[in-house]
Tab-separated table of C-alpha atoms in Angstrom:
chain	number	residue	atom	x	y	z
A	1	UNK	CA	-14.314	-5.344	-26.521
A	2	UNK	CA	-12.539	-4.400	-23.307
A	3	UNK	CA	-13.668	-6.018	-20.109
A	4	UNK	CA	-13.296	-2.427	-18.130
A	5	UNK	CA	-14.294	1.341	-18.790
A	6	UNK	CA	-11.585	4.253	-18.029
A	7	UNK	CA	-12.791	7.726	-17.164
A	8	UNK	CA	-11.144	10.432	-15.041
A	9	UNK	CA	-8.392	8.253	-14.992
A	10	UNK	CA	-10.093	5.121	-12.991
A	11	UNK	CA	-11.097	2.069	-14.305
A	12	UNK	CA	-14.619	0.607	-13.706
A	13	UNK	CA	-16.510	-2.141	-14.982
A	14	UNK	CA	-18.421	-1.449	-18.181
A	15	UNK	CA	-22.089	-0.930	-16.313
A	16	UNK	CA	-20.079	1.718	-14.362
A	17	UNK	CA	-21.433	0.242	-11.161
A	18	UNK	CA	-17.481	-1.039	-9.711
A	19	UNK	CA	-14.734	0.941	-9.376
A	20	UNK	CA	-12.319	-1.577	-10.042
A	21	UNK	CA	-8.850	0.597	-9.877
A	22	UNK	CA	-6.530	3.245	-11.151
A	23	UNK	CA	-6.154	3.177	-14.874
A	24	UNK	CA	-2.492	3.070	-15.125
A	25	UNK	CA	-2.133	4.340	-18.795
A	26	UNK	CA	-3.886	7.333	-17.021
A	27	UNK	CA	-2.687	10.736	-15.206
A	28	UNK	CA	-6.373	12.070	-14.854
A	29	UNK	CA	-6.868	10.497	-11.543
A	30	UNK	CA	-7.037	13.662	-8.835
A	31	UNK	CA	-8.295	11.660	-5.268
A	32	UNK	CA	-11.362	12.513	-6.428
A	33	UNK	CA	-13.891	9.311	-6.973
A	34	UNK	CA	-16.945	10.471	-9.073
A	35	UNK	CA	-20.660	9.813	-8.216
A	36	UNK	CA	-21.586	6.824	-9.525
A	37	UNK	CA	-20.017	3.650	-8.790
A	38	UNK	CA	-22.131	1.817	-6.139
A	39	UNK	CA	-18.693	-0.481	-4.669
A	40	UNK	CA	-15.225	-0.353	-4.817
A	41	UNK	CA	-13.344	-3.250	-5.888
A	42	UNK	CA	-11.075	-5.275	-3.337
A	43	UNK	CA	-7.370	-3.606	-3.666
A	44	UNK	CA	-8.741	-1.129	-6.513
A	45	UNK	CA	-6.312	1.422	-4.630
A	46	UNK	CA	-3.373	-1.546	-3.494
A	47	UNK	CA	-0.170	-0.543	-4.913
A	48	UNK	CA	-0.834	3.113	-5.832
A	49	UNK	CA	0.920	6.538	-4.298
A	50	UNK	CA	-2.356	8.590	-4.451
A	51	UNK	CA	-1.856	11.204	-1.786
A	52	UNK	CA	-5.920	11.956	-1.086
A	53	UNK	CA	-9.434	9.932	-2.006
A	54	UNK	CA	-12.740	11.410	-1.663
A	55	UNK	CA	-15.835	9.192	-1.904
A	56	UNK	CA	-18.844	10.261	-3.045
A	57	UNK	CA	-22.745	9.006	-1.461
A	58	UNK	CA	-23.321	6.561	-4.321
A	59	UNK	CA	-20.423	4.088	-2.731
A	60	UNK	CA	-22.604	2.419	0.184
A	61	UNK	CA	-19.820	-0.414	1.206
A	62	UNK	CA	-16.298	-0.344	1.719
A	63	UNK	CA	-14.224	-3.391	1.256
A	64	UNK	CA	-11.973	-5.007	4.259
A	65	UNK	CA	-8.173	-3.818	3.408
A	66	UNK	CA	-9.141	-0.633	0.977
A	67	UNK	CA	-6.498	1.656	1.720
A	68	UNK	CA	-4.004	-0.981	2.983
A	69	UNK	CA	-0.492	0.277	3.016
A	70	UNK	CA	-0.729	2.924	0.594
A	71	UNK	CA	2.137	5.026	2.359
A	72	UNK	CA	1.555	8.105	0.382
A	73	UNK	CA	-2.088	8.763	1.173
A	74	UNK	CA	-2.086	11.967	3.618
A	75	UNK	CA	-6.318	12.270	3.258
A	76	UNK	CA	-9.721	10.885	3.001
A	77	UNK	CA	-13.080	12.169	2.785
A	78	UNK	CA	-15.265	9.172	3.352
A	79	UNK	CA	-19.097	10.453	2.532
A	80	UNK	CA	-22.230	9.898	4.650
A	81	UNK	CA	-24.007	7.210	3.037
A	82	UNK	CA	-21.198	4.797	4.627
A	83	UNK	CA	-21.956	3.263	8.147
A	84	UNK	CA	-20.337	0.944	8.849
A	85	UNK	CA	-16.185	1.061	8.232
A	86	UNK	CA	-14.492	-2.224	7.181
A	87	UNK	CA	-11.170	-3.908	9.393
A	88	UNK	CA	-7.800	-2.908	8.315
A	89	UNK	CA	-9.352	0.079	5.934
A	90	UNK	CA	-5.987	1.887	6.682
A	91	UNK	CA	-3.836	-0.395	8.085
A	92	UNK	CA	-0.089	0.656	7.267
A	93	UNK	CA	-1.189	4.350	5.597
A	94	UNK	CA	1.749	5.550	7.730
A	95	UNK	CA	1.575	9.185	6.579
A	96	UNK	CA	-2.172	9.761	7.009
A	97	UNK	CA	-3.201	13.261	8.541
A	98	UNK	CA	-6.639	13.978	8.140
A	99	UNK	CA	-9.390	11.783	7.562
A	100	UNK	CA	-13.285	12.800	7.221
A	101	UNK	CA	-15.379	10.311	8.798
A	102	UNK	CA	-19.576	9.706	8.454
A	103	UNK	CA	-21.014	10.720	11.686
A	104	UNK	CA	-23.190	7.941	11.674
A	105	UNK	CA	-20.594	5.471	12.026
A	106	UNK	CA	-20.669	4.415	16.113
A	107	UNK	CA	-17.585	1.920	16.123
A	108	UNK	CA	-14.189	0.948	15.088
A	109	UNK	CA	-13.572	-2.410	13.479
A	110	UNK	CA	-10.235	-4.301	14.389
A	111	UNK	CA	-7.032	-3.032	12.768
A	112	UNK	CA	-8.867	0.086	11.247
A	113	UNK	CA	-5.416	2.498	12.356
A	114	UNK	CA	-3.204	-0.527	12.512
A	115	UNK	CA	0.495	0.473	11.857
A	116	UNK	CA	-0.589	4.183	12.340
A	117	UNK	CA	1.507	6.885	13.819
């Protein structure tokens, strides 16, 4: 029996509570994370060339380093239920326009836009 669970083209564990990545054997992924999962595995996006991520309200906690030099991502739509952002959550996304932030969130950790233009 396989450790992991793939639907919409992401991989989560088999309770369906962690995202854990992008299912490579996959093209169904389309940026956008389903309700569901409750946290996002450290690096579940490292190494990718996804160009936009939305998050849905069930995903309460980030972890540090998320979207860490994934060069290709140009969006994010980070939902509500998040308040406080993690450090280095897009250090090195050197093409990143637009990003949708929770209104609730009231400061910046270190090295959130580090490596930014």
């Amino acid at each position: 029996m396989s450790d992991y669970t793939s639907k919409n083209g992401l991989l989560f564990t088999n309770d369906m509570n962690t995202l854990v990545g992008i299912d490579s054997s996959s093209n169904e992924f389309t940026g956008l994370v389903p309700y569901g999962p409750k946290e996002i595995a450290d690096e579940a996006f490292a190494g990718t060339s996804v160009t936009s991520i939305s998050l849905q309200d069930s995903v309460k906690e980030l972890p540090d380093c998320l979207f860490e030099n994934i060069t290709s991502l140009e969006s994010v739509k980070l939902r509500v239920s998040l308040q406080v952002l993690p450090p280095y959550l897009f250090s090195g996304c050197t093409n990143l326009k637009k990003i949708s932030l929770p209104s609730v969130v009231t400061e910046f950790p270190e090295g959130l836009f580090y490596g930014c233009s």
